[in-house]
């Protein structure tokens, strides 16, 4: 492994000799007697791993050298240690404000110089390692985000009497919300299905569990049986998979068939049935616990009419209702219901956009703290 390279910058040759004699056994050395030479060496193929820099130099002082090093992308990560007789607080404050990492005062004490040089080189090496690891992590998360986006289906078109829109927006690169649409063979010839879930937490771990839940649901939903049987079987499998990691998932499976809607809820927020003509909203509540806790739970299905043109069904995760603003308030279900009533005369995509905009406007500058998922179904005939 190559020795670290140190650039010693001082306009007094005697000072350079003292530092060189002290460090040459353990490090490769470059020297410069002025600021211009120091910048040229720092930007060359012999770029240093650390700079020991005098402040009081003619033409270009150490402060200016440090400022230029930190302004250059090629050298801005190189640690700069001032070696100077200037030891006033204001001098040190100015140096730190320009990006220096330390001060060594003259006359130098060899053990102090060696200890601080070794410490800052070790810190710089750790930063490089961390930056490389972060780069790999960012690239991996970007790939994971691309994969997750491919798993979120586009809202189907051409459904008889039904207009559909849906969106899942993670708060991190990847999220733990689940959104799926089921038709045809995917849903064993049933009606049109919507699945929405929310794994506890968010980020990569939640995203992995969401993907496992998606695979489990899709495999089971493609076989015959009622909605309650589907959710009961999915829960049994997830309870085994999630038991060791102490995670759970809220879940809501909804089916529109003919002029009715059926659903099963596993600890999830109720879907909302919006009748803009009468100005009423009905909570389509369920009574099942969350998935992944108890493998022996048997879930029950529920049913309601869904036949009149203009009726709207909306289903979301708690990232919508629990969105916070700067005043410490949550968006809440009441605001969600008011938003849906205001926009219910529009088509499904426009309703979704308008409600999401209401959530974002409510949140203001406050950051998104959870994944956001919203599905809107509108009866057209």
mmCIF file of N, CA and C in Angstrom, residues 133-266:
data_model
loop_
_atom_site.group_PDB
_atom_site.id
_atom_site.type_symbol
_atom_site.label_atom_id
_atom_site.label_comp_id
_atom_site.label_asym_id
_atom_site.label_seq_id
_atom_site.Cartn_x
_atom_site.Cartn_y
_atom_site.Cartn_z
ATOM 1 N N UNK A 133 -18.670 3.978 -0.020
ATOM 2 C CA UNK A 133 -19.784 3.131 0.405
ATOM 3 C C UNK A 133 -21.126 3.810 0.140
ATOM 4 N N UNK A 134 -21.180 5.113 0.393
ATOM 5 C CA UNK A 134 -22.420 5.848 0.126
ATOM 6 C C UNK A 134 -22.752 5.860 -1.358
ATOM 7 N N UNK A 135 -21.725 5.948 -2.184
ATOM 8 C CA UNK A 135 -21.948 5.936 -3.631
ATOM 9 C C UNK A 135 -22.551 4.596 -4.060
ATOM 10 N N UNK A 136 -21.986 3.510 -3.534
ATOM 11 C CA UNK A 136 -22.531 2.181 -3.847
ATOM 12 C C UNK A 136 -23.957 2.064 -3.351
ATOM 13 N N UNK A 137 -24.213 2.581 -2.135
ATOM 14 C CA UNK A 137 -25.561 2.521 -1.568
ATOM 15 C C UNK A 137 -26.541 3.327 -2.415
ATOM 16 N N UNK A 138 -26.128 4.524 -2.830
ATOM 17 C CA UNK A 138 -27.013 5.344 -3.667
ATOM 18 C C UNK A 138 -27.322 4.651 -4.982
ATOM 19 N N UNK A 139 -26.302 4.035 -5.576
ATOM 20 C CA UNK A 139 -26.530 3.321 -6.831
ATOM 21 C C UNK A 139 -27.461 2.131 -6.620
ATOM 22 N N UNK A 140 -27.281 1.421 -5.500
ATOM 23 C CA UNK A 140 -28.153 0.275 -5.222
ATOM 24 C C UNK A 140 -29.587 0.730 -4.974
ATOM 25 N N UNK A 141 -29.737 1.839 -4.242
ATOM 26 C CA UNK A 141 -31.079 2.358 -3.988
ATOM 27 C C UNK A 141 -31.734 2.842 -5.275
ATOM 28 N N UNK A 142 -30.934 3.410 -6.171
ATOM 29 C CA UNK A 142 -31.493 3.860 -7.448
ATOM 30 C C UNK A 142 -32.020 2.671 -8.247
ATOM 31 N N UNK A 143 -31.260 1.576 -8.240
ATOM 32 C CA UNK A 143 -31.721 0.361 -8.933
ATOM 33 C C UNK A 143 -32.983 -0.162 -8.262
ATOM 34 N N UNK A 144 -32.985 -0.189 -6.915
ATOM 35 C CA UNK A 144 -34.158 -0.668 -6.187
ATOM 36 C C UNK A 144 -35.375 0.204 -6.482
ATOM 37 N N UNK A 145 -35.158 1.518 -6.564
ATOM 38 C CA UNK A 145 -36.269 2.428 -6.870
ATOM 39 C C UNK A 145 -36.817 2.161 -8.265
ATOM 40 N N UNK A 146 -35.912 1.904 -9.218
ATOM 41 C CA UNK A 146 -36.365 1.578 -10.584
ATOM 42 C C UNK A 146 -37.189 0.296 -10.594
ATOM 43 N N UNK A 147 -36.707 -0.703 -9.845
ATOM 44 C CA UNK A 147 -37.443 -1.970 -9.776
ATOM 45 C C UNK A 147 -38.805 -1.754 -9.148
ATOM 46 N N UNK A 148 -38.846 -0.986 -8.056
ATOM 47 C CA UNK A 148 -40.127 -0.758 -7.385
ATOM 48 C C UNK A 148 -41.102 -0.013 -8.297
ATOM 49 N N UNK A 149 -40.599 0.956 -9.059
ATOM 50 C CA UNK A 149 -41.491 1.673 -9.975
ATOM 51 C C UNK A 149 -42.108 0.732 -10.999
ATOM 52 N N UNK A 150 -41.344 -0.268 -11.436
ATOM 53 C CA UNK A 150 -41.907 -1.214 -12.399
ATOM 54 C C UNK A 150 -42.985 -2.096 -11.768
ATOM 55 N N UNK A 151 -42.941 -2.236 -10.422
ATOM 56 C CA UNK A 151 -43.928 -3.077 -9.740
ATOM 57 C C UNK A 151 -45.242 -2.347 -9.474
ATOM 58 N N UNK A 152 -45.218 -1.014 -9.584
ATOM 59 C CA UNK A 152 -46.456 -0.252 -9.384
ATOM 60 C C UNK A 152 -47.156 -0.156 -10.734
ATOM 61 N N UNK A 153 -48.299 -0.817 -10.879
ATOM 62 C CA UNK A 153 -48.940 -0.878 -12.190
ATOM 63 C C UNK A 153 -49.594 0.452 -12.563
ATOM 64 N N UNK A 154 -49.729 0.662 -13.851
ATOM 65 C CA UNK A 154 -50.488 1.810 -14.317
ATOM 66 C C UNK A 154 -51.977 1.521 -14.133
ATOM 67 N N UNK A 155 -52.725 2.574 -13.891
ATOM 68 C CA UNK A 155 -54.167 2.405 -13.735
ATOM 69 C C UNK A 155 -54.751 1.887 -15.041
ATOM 70 N N UNK A 156 -55.541 0.823 -14.992
ATOM 71 C CA UNK A 156 -56.096 0.262 -16.222
ATOM 72 C C UNK A 156 -57.122 1.202 -16.844
ATOM 73 N N UNK A 157 -57.218 1.145 -18.148
ATOM 74 C CA UNK A 157 -58.213 1.923 -18.884
ATOM 75 C C UNK A 157 -59.171 0.956 -19.577
ATOM 76 N N UNK A 158 -60.283 1.496 -20.031
ATOM 77 C CA UNK A 158 -61.229 0.676 -20.777
ATOM 78 C C UNK A 158 -62.080 -0.231 -19.925
ATOM 79 N N UNK A 159 -62.090 -0.017 -18.610
ATOM 80 C CA UNK A 159 -62.954 -0.827 -17.745
ATOM 81 C C UNK A 159 -64.400 -0.339 -17.904
ATOM 82 N N UNK A 160 -65.318 -1.256 -18.052
ATOM 83 C CA UNK A 160 -66.715 -0.894 -18.270
ATOM 84 C C UNK A 160 -67.292 -0.202 -17.036
ATOM 85 N N UNK A 161 -67.704 1.049 -17.213
ATOM 86 C CA UNK A 161 -68.369 1.780 -16.140
ATOM 87 C C UNK A 161 -67.470 2.230 -15.017
ATOM 88 N N UNK A 162 -66.144 2.233 -15.229
ATOM 89 C CA UNK A 162 -65.236 2.537 -14.127
ATOM 90 C C UNK A 162 -64.034 3.330 -14.636
ATOM 91 N N UNK A 163 -63.749 4.429 -13.967
ATOM 92 C CA UNK A 163 -62.583 5.270 -14.246
ATOM 93 C C UNK A 163 -61.641 5.140 -13.052
ATOM 94 N N UNK A 164 -60.350 4.863 -13.306
ATOM 95 C CA UNK A 164 -59.425 4.503 -12.228
ATOM 96 C C UNK A 164 -58.157 5.351 -12.301
ATOM 97 N N UNK A 165 -57.674 5.774 -11.148
ATOM 98 C CA UNK A 165 -56.376 6.455 -11.043
ATOM 99 C C UNK A 165 -55.721 6.043 -9.737
ATOM 100 N N UNK A 166 -54.396 5.941 -9.728
ATOM 101 C CA UNK A 166 -53.684 5.569 -8.501
ATOM 102 C C UNK A 166 -52.255 6.048 -8.532
ATOM 103 N N UNK A 167 -51.703 6.290 -7.348
ATOM 104 C CA UNK A 167 -50.310 6.738 -7.268
ATOM 105 C C UNK A 167 -49.723 6.337 -5.931
ATOM 106 N N UNK A 168 -48.433 5.931 -5.971
ATOM 107 C CA UNK A 168 -47.669 5.670 -4.764
ATOM 108 C C UNK A 168 -46.408 6.513 -4.826
ATOM 109 N N UNK A 169 -46.199 7.391 -3.824
ATOM 110 C CA UNK A 169 -45.035 8.272 -3.772
ATOM 111 C C UNK A 169 -44.236 7.967 -2.519
ATOM 112 N N UNK A 170 -43.072 7.312 -2.629
ATOM 113 C CA UNK A 170 -42.293 6.994 -1.430
ATOM 114 C C UNK A 170 -41.645 8.244 -0.853
ATOM 115 N N UNK A 171 -41.405 8.249 0.460
ATOM 116 C CA UNK A 171 -40.723 9.390 1.063
ATOM 117 C C UNK A 171 -39.209 9.222 0.998
ATOM 118 N N UNK A 172 -38.744 8.002 0.792
ATOM 119 C CA UNK A 172 -37.326 7.737 0.560
ATOM 120 C C UNK A 172 -37.170 7.239 -0.875
ATOM 121 N N UNK A 173 -35.966 6.785 -1.203
ATOM 122 C CA UNK A 173 -35.747 6.272 -2.560
ATOM 123 C C UNK A 173 -36.708 5.134 -2.863
ATOM 124 N N UNK A 174 -36.942 4.297 -1.878
ATOM 125 C CA UNK A 174 -37.914 3.208 -2.016
ATOM 126 C C UNK A 174 -38.860 3.269 -0.825
ATOM 127 N N UNK A 175 -40.043 2.695 -0.993
ATOM 128 C CA UNK A 175 -41.044 2.817 0.057
ATOM 129 C C UNK A 175 -41.642 1.493 0.465
ATOM 130 N N UNK A 176 -42.434 1.553 1.546
ATOM 131 C CA UNK A 176 -43.079 0.356 2.063
ATOM 132 C C UNK A 176 -44.567 0.308 1.805
ATOM 133 N N UNK A 177 -45.081 1.245 0.997
ATOM 134 C CA UNK A 177 -46.484 1.173 0.600
ATOM 135 C C UNK A 177 -46.649 0.199 -0.561
ATOM 136 N N UNK A 178 -47.831 -0.401 -0.631
ATOM 137 C CA UNK A 178 -48.129 -1.361 -1.688
ATOM 138 C C UNK A 178 -49.389 -0.911 -2.417
ATOM 139 N N UNK A 179 -49.299 -0.837 -3.732
ATOM 140 C CA UNK A 179 -50.441 -0.516 -4.576
ATOM 141 C C UNK A 179 -50.466 -1.484 -5.738
ATOM 142 N N UNK A 180 -51.625 -2.089 -5.966
ATOM 143 C CA UNK A 180 -51.731 -3.047 -7.069
ATOM 144 C C UNK A 180 -53.148 -3.037 -7.626
ATOM 145 N N UNK A 181 -53.230 -3.291 -8.926
ATOM 146 C CA UNK A 181 -54.512 -3.460 -9.599
ATOM 147 C C UNK A 181 -54.572 -4.885 -10.143
ATOM 148 N N UNK A 182 -55.713 -5.524 -10.002
ATOM 149 C CA UNK A 182 -55.855 -6.929 -10.371
ATOM 150 C C UNK A 182 -57.036 -7.090 -11.326
ATOM 151 N N UNK A 183 -56.756 -7.689 -12.459
ATOM 152 C CA UNK A 183 -57.813 -7.955 -13.445
ATOM 153 C C UNK A 183 -57.558 -9.303 -14.100
ATOM 154 N N UNK A 184 -58.587 -9.840 -14.746
ATOM 155 C CA UNK A 184 -58.430 -11.043 -15.559
ATOM 156 C C UNK A 184 -57.858 -12.209 -14.787
ATOM 157 N N UNK A 185 -56.852 -12.864 -15.397
ATOM 158 C CA UNK A 185 -56.231 -14.038 -14.780
ATOM 159 C C UNK A 185 -55.543 -13.695 -13.466
ATOM 160 N N UNK A 186 -55.018 -12.455 -13.342
ATOM 161 C CA UNK A 186 -54.376 -12.050 -12.089
ATOM 162 C C UNK A 186 -55.345 -12.125 -10.916
ATOM 163 N N UNK A 187 -56.644 -12.015 -11.211
ATOM 164 C CA UNK A 187 -57.645 -12.009 -10.157
ATOM 165 C C UNK A 187 -58.631 -13.161 -10.327
ATOM 166 N N UNK A 188 -58.195 -14.202 -10.992
ATOM 167 C CA UNK A 188 -58.974 -15.436 -11.164
ATOM 168 C C UNK A 188 -60.367 -15.167 -11.726
ATOM 169 N N UNK A 189 -60.470 -14.227 -12.669
ATOM 170 C CA UNK A 189 -61.744 -13.965 -13.311
ATOM 171 C C UNK A 189 -62.769 -13.259 -12.459
ATOM 172 N N UNK A 190 -62.342 -12.724 -11.302
ATOM 173 C CA UNK A 190 -63.283 -11.951 -10.494
ATOM 174 C C UNK A 190 -63.533 -10.606 -11.182
ATOM 175 N N UNK A 191 -64.026 -9.630 -10.419
ATOM 176 C CA UNK A 191 -64.193 -8.291 -10.964
ATOM 177 C C UNK A 191 -62.868 -7.547 -11.024
ATOM 178 N N UNK A 192 -62.915 -6.233 -10.848
ATOM 179 C CA UNK A 192 -61.703 -5.421 -10.832
ATOM 180 C C UNK A 192 -61.234 -5.269 -9.399
ATOM 181 N N UNK A 193 -59.970 -5.584 -9.145
ATOM 182 C CA UNK A 193 -59.445 -5.554 -7.784
ATOM 183 C C UNK A 193 -58.427 -4.460 -7.555
ATOM 184 N N UNK A 194 -58.443 -3.911 -6.354
ATOM 185 C CA UNK A 194 -57.447 -2.928 -5.911
ATOM 186 C C UNK A 194 -56.880 -3.413 -4.577
ATOM 187 N N UNK A 195 -55.568 -3.470 -4.484
ATOM 188 C CA UNK A 195 -54.901 -3.842 -3.236
ATOM 189 C C UNK A 195 -54.029 -2.672 -2.781
ATOM 190 N N UNK A 196 -54.183 -2.274 -1.542
ATOM 191 C CA UNK A 196 -53.362 -1.223 -0.948
ATOM 192 C C UNK A 196 -52.867 -1.716 0.396
ATOM 193 N N UNK A 197 -51.573 -1.548 0.633
ATOM 194 C CA UNK A 197 -51.005 -1.983 1.909
ATOM 195 C C UNK A 197 -49.949 -1.017 2.392
ATOM 196 N N UNK A 198 -49.588 -1.158 3.652
ATOM 197 C CA UNK A 198 -48.594 -0.276 4.260
ATOM 198 C C UNK A 198 -47.787 -1.085 5.260
ATOM 199 N N UNK A 199 -46.528 -1.377 4.898
ATOM 200 C CA UNK A 199 -45.633 -2.088 5.806
ATOM 201 C C UNK A 199 -45.152 -1.114 6.878
ATOM 202 N N UNK A 200 -45.069 -1.564 8.116
ATOM 203 C CA UNK A 200 -44.576 -0.726 9.200
ATOM 204 C C UNK A 200 -43.208 -0.150 8.846
ATOM 205 N N UNK A 201 -43.066 1.168 8.967
ATOM 206 C CA UNK A 201 -41.830 1.831 8.625
ATOM 207 C C UNK A 201 -41.769 2.155 7.145
ATOM 208 N N UNK A 202 -40.596 2.609 6.715
ATOM 209 C CA UNK A 202 -40.391 2.879 5.299
ATOM 210 C C UNK A 202 -38.906 2.704 4.992
ATOM 211 N N UNK A 203 -38.531 2.894 3.737
ATOM 212 C CA UNK A 203 -37.152 2.669 3.352
ATOM 213 C C UNK A 203 -36.932 1.263 2.816
ATOM 214 N N UNK A 204 -35.651 0.850 2.644
ATOM 215 C CA UNK A 204 -35.335 -0.422 1.991
ATOM 216 C C UNK A 204 -35.943 -1.645 2.669
ATOM 217 N N UNK A 205 -35.908 -1.708 4.010
ATOM 218 C CA UNK A 205 -36.441 -2.891 4.692
ATOM 219 C C UNK A 205 -37.932 -3.037 4.424
ATOM 220 N N UNK A 206 -38.660 -1.924 4.535
ATOM 221 C CA UNK A 206 -40.102 -1.972 4.273
ATOM 222 C C UNK A 206 -40.375 -2.316 2.818
ATOM 223 N N UNK A 207 -39.539 -1.797 1.911
ATOM 224 C CA UNK A 207 -39.728 -2.073 0.483
ATOM 225 C C UNK A 207 -39.546 -3.557 0.179
ATOM 226 N N UNK A 208 -38.556 -4.177 0.827
ATOM 227 C CA UNK A 208 -38.344 -5.615 0.611
ATOM 228 C C UNK A 208 -39.559 -6.423 1.079
ATOM 229 N N UNK A 209 -40.093 -6.064 2.238
ATOM 230 C CA UNK A 209 -41.263 -6.783 2.743
ATOM 231 C C UNK A 209 -42.491 -6.514 1.888
ATOM 232 N N UNK A 210 -42.602 -5.291 1.383
ATOM 233 C CA UNK A 210 -43.705 -4.975 0.477
ATOM 234 C C UNK A 210 -43.634 -5.852 -0.768
ATOM 235 N N UNK A 211 -42.428 -6.044 -1.299
ATOM 236 C CA UNK A 211 -42.264 -6.874 -2.485
ATOM 237 C C UNK A 211 -42.650 -8.324 -2.200
ATOM 238 N N UNK A 212 -42.283 -8.801 -1.005
ATOM 239 C CA UNK A 212 -42.662 -10.166 -0.627
ATOM 240 C C UNK A 212 -44.184 -10.293 -0.511
ATOM 241 N N UNK A 213 -44.813 -9.271 0.065
ATOM 242 C CA UNK A 213 -46.277 -9.295 0.195
ATOM 243 C C UNK A 213 -46.944 -9.257 -1.170
ATOM 244 N N UNK A 214 -46.397 -8.483 -2.083
ATOM 245 C CA UNK A 214 -46.955 -8.412 -3.437
ATOM 246 C C UNK A 214 -46.919 -9.785 -4.101
ATOM 247 N N UNK A 215 -45.767 -10.445 -3.995
ATOM 248 C CA UNK A 215 -45.633 -11.765 -4.619
ATOM 249 C C UNK A 215 -46.620 -12.748 -4.007
ATOM 250 N N UNK A 216 -46.765 -12.675 -2.687
ATOM 251 C CA UNK A 216 -47.677 -13.585 -1.993
ATOM 252 C C UNK A 216 -49.121 -13.336 -2.430
ATOM 253 N N UNK A 217 -49.519 -12.064 -2.488
ATOM 254 C CA UNK A 217 -50.892 -11.761 -2.885
ATOM 255 C C UNK A 217 -51.160 -12.171 -4.327
ATOM 256 N N UNK A 218 -50.248 -11.845 -5.217
ATOM 257 C CA UNK A 218 -50.472 -12.153 -6.630
ATOM 258 C C UNK A 218 -50.596 -13.657 -6.858
ATOM 259 N N UNK A 219 -49.775 -14.420 -6.148
ATOM 260 C CA UNK A 219 -49.854 -15.868 -6.289
ATOM 261 C C UNK A 219 -51.210 -16.389 -5.806
ATOM 262 N N UNK A 220 -51.679 -15.860 -4.662
ATOM 263 C CA UNK A 220 -52.948 -16.348 -4.114
ATOM 264 C C UNK A 220 -54.158 -15.792 -4.876
ATOM 265 N N UNK A 221 -54.100 -14.540 -5.311
ATOM 266 C CA UNK A 221 -55.240 -13.921 -5.978
ATOM 267 C C UNK A 221 -55.533 -14.544 -7.335
ATOM 268 N N UNK A 222 -54.558 -15.211 -7.913
ATOM 269 C CA UNK A 222 -54.769 -15.832 -9.218
ATOM 270 C C UNK A 222 -55.516 -17.163 -9.112
ATOM 271 N N UNK A 223 -55.834 -17.590 -7.875
ATOM 272 C CA UNK A 223 -56.566 -18.836 -7.667
ATOM 273 C C UNK A 223 -57.978 -18.543 -7.161
ATOM 274 N N UNK A 224 -58.902 -19.464 -7.315
ATOM 275 C CA UNK A 224 -60.291 -19.222 -6.902
ATOM 276 C C UNK A 224 -60.423 -18.995 -5.407
ATOM 277 N N UNK A 225 -61.576 -18.435 -5.040
ATOM 278 C CA UNK A 225 -61.882 -18.189 -3.637
ATOM 279 C C UNK A 225 -62.357 -16.767 -3.431
ATOM 280 N N UNK A 226 -63.072 -16.518 -2.336
ATOM 281 C CA UNK A 226 -63.542 -15.187 -2.032
ATOM 282 C C UNK A 226 -62.428 -14.299 -1.511
ATOM 283 N N UNK A 227 -62.715 -12.998 -1.414
ATOM 284 C CA UNK A 227 -61.710 -12.058 -0.932
ATOM 285 C C UNK A 227 -61.229 -12.425 0.462
ATOM 286 N N UNK A 228 -62.143 -12.827 1.320
ATOM 287 C CA UNK A 228 -61.763 -13.177 2.686
ATOM 288 C C UNK A 228 -60.787 -14.353 2.704
ATOM 289 N N UNK A 229 -61.014 -15.338 1.837
ATOM 290 C CA UNK A 229 -60.087 -16.479 1.758
ATOM 291 C C UNK A 229 -58.720 -16.030 1.276
ATOM 292 N N UNK A 230 -58.710 -15.125 0.287
ATOM 293 C CA UNK A 230 -57.438 -14.627 -0.243
ATOM 294 C C UNK A 230 -56.631 -13.961 0.864
ATOM 295 N N UNK A 231 -57.255 -13.039 1.607
ATOM 296 C CA UNK A 231 -56.536 -12.302 2.647
ATOM 297 C C UNK A 231 -56.140 -13.220 3.790
ATOM 298 N N UNK A 232 -56.993 -14.188 4.124
ATOM 299 C CA UNK A 232 -56.653 -15.144 5.180
ATOM 300 C C UNK A 232 -55.408 -15.936 4.813
ATOM 301 N N UNK A 233 -55.323 -16.381 3.565
ATOM 302 C CA UNK A 233 -54.164 -17.160 3.134
ATOM 303 C C UNK A 233 -52.903 -16.292 3.063
ATOM 304 N N UNK A 234 -53.042 -15.055 2.566
ATOM 305 C CA UNK A 234 -51.891 -14.153 2.512
ATOM 306 C C UNK A 234 -51.358 -13.888 3.915
ATOM 307 N N UNK A 235 -52.255 -13.661 4.857
ATOM 308 C CA UNK A 235 -51.828 -13.420 6.240
ATOM 309 C C UNK A 235 -51.073 -14.615 6.799
ATOM 310 N N UNK A 236 -51.552 -15.811 6.519
ATOM 311 C CA UNK A 236 -50.894 -17.008 7.055
ATOM 312 C C UNK A 236 -49.452 -17.096 6.561
ATOM 313 N N UNK A 237 -49.242 -16.814 5.281
ATOM 314 C CA UNK A 237 -47.878 -16.859 4.733
ATOM 315 C C UNK A 237 -47.016 -15.732 5.300
ATOM 316 N N UNK A 238 -47.576 -14.524 5.391
ATOM 317 C CA UNK A 238 -46.790 -13.399 5.880
ATOM 318 C C UNK A 238 -46.446 -13.531 7.356
ATOM 319 N N UNK A 239 -47.336 -14.144 8.135
ATOM 320 C CA UNK A 239 -47.045 -14.339 9.552
ATOM 321 C C UNK A 239 -45.794 -15.186 9.740
ATOM 322 N N UNK A 240 -45.599 -16.143 8.838
ATOM 323 C CA UNK A 240 -44.384 -16.964 8.882
ATOM 324 C C UNK A 240 -43.180 -16.126 8.455
ATOM 325 N N UNK A 241 -43.337 -15.370 7.354
ATOM 326 C CA UNK A 241 -42.213 -14.592 6.820
ATOM 327 C C UNK A 241 -41.808 -13.446 7.737
ATOM 328 N N UNK A 242 -42.791 -12.792 8.382
ATOM 329 C CA UNK A 242 -42.512 -11.595 9.171
ATOM 330 C C UNK A 242 -42.315 -11.879 10.654
ATOM 331 N N UNK A 243 -42.556 -13.107 11.057
ATOM 332 C CA UNK A 243 -42.498 -13.408 12.477
ATOM 333 C C UNK A 243 -41.159 -13.098 13.107
ATOM 334 N N UNK A 244 -40.062 -13.389 12.403
ATOM 335 C CA UNK A 244 -38.731 -13.202 12.975
ATOM 336 C C UNK A 244 -38.254 -11.756 12.916
ATOM 337 N N UNK A 245 -38.884 -10.933 12.074
ATOM 338 C CA UNK A 245 -38.415 -9.554 11.933
ATOM 339 C C UNK A 245 -39.325 -8.563 12.654
ATOM 340 N N UNK A 246 -40.380 -9.062 13.274
ATOM 341 C CA UNK A 246 -41.280 -8.238 14.078
ATOM 342 C C UNK A 246 -41.796 -7.041 13.291
ATOM 343 N N UNK A 247 -42.267 -7.301 12.109
ATOM 344 C CA UNK A 247 -42.904 -6.275 11.273
ATOM 345 C C UNK A 247 -44.337 -6.705 10.997
ATOM 346 N N UNK A 248 -45.156 -5.737 10.645
ATOM 347 C CA UNK A 248 -46.516 -6.065 10.246
ATOM 348 C C UNK A 248 -46.924 -5.169 9.091
ATOM 349 N N UNK A 249 -48.093 -5.441 8.542
ATOM 350 C CA UNK A 249 -48.557 -4.728 7.360
ATOM 351 C C UNK A 249 -50.063 -4.511 7.459
ATOM 352 N N UNK A 250 -50.493 -3.271 7.288
ATOM 353 C CA UNK A 250 -51.925 -3.038 7.115
ATOM 354 C C UNK A 250 -52.268 -3.299 5.657
ATOM 355 N N UNK A 251 -53.502 -3.714 5.414
ATOM 356 C CA UNK A 251 -53.837 -4.159 4.059
ATOM 357 C C UNK A 251 -55.330 -3.984 3.816
ATOM 358 N N UNK A 252 -55.655 -3.665 2.554
ATOM 359 C CA UNK A 252 -57.060 -3.494 2.162
ATOM 360 C C UNK A 252 -57.204 -4.029 0.745
ATOM 361 N N UNK A 253 -58.068 -5.012 0.585
ATOM 362 C CA UNK A 253 -58.326 -5.602 -0.729
ATOM 363 C C UNK A 253 -59.772 -5.301 -1.105
ATOM 364 N N UNK A 254 -59.948 -4.695 -2.251
ATOM 365 C CA UNK A 254 -61.255 -4.214 -2.696
ATOM 366 C C UNK A 254 -61.563 -4.767 -4.078
ATOM 367 N N UNK A 255 -62.808 -5.122 -4.303
ATOM 368 C CA UNK A 255 -63.223 -5.647 -5.601
ATOM 369 C C UNK A 255 -64.512 -4.951 -6.037
ATOM 370 N N UNK A 256 -64.506 -4.474 -7.278
ATOM 371 C CA UNK A 256 -65.729 -3.937 -7.878
ATOM 372 C C UNK A 256 -66.209 -4.948 -8.911
ATOM 373 N N UNK A 257 -67.428 -5.428 -8.696
ATOM 374 C CA UNK A 257 -68.007 -6.384 -9.639
ATOM 375 C C UNK A 257 -69.481 -6.022 -9.834
ATOM 376 N N UNK A 258 -69.853 -5.835 -11.078
ATOM 377 C CA UNK A 258 -71.228 -5.442 -11.354
ATOM 378 C C UNK A 258 -71.528 -4.099 -10.724
ATOM 379 N N UNK A 259 -72.576 -4.034 -9.936
ATOM 380 C CA UNK A 259 -72.975 -2.773 -9.319
ATOM 381 C C UNK A 259 -72.725 -2.775 -7.810
ATOM 382 N N UNK A 260 -71.707 -3.534 -7.384
ATOM 383 C CA UNK A 260 -71.402 -3.624 -5.952
ATOM 384 C C UNK A 260 -69.893 -3.578 -5.734
ATOM 385 N N UNK A 261 -69.522 -3.222 -4.517
ATOM 386 C CA UNK A 261 -68.128 -3.255 -4.104
ATOM 387 C C UNK A 261 -68.008 -4.171 -2.894
ATOM 388 N N UNK A 262 -66.960 -4.995 -2.887
ATOM 389 C CA UNK A 262 -66.675 -5.877 -1.756
ATOM 390 C C UNK A 262 -65.268 -5.569 -1.261
ATOM 391 N N UNK A 263 -65.033 -5.805 0.031
ATOM 392 C CA UNK A 263 -63.709 -5.497 0.557
ATOM 393 C C UNK A 263 -63.403 -6.313 1.804
ATOM 394 N N UNK A 264 -62.098 -6.422 2.053
ATOM 395 C CA UNK A 264 -61.591 -6.997 3.296
ATOM 396 C C UNK A 264 -60.511 -6.050 3.800
ATOM 397 N N UNK A 265 -60.592 -5.704 5.075
ATOM 398 C CA UNK A 265 -59.604 -4.803 5.665
ATOM 399 C C UNK A 265 -58.807 -5.532 6.733
ATOM 400 N N UNK A 266 -57.491 -5.331 6.693
ATOM 401 C CA UNK A 266 -56.607 -5.885 7.722
ATOM 402 C C UNK A 266 -55.907 -4.716 8.415
#
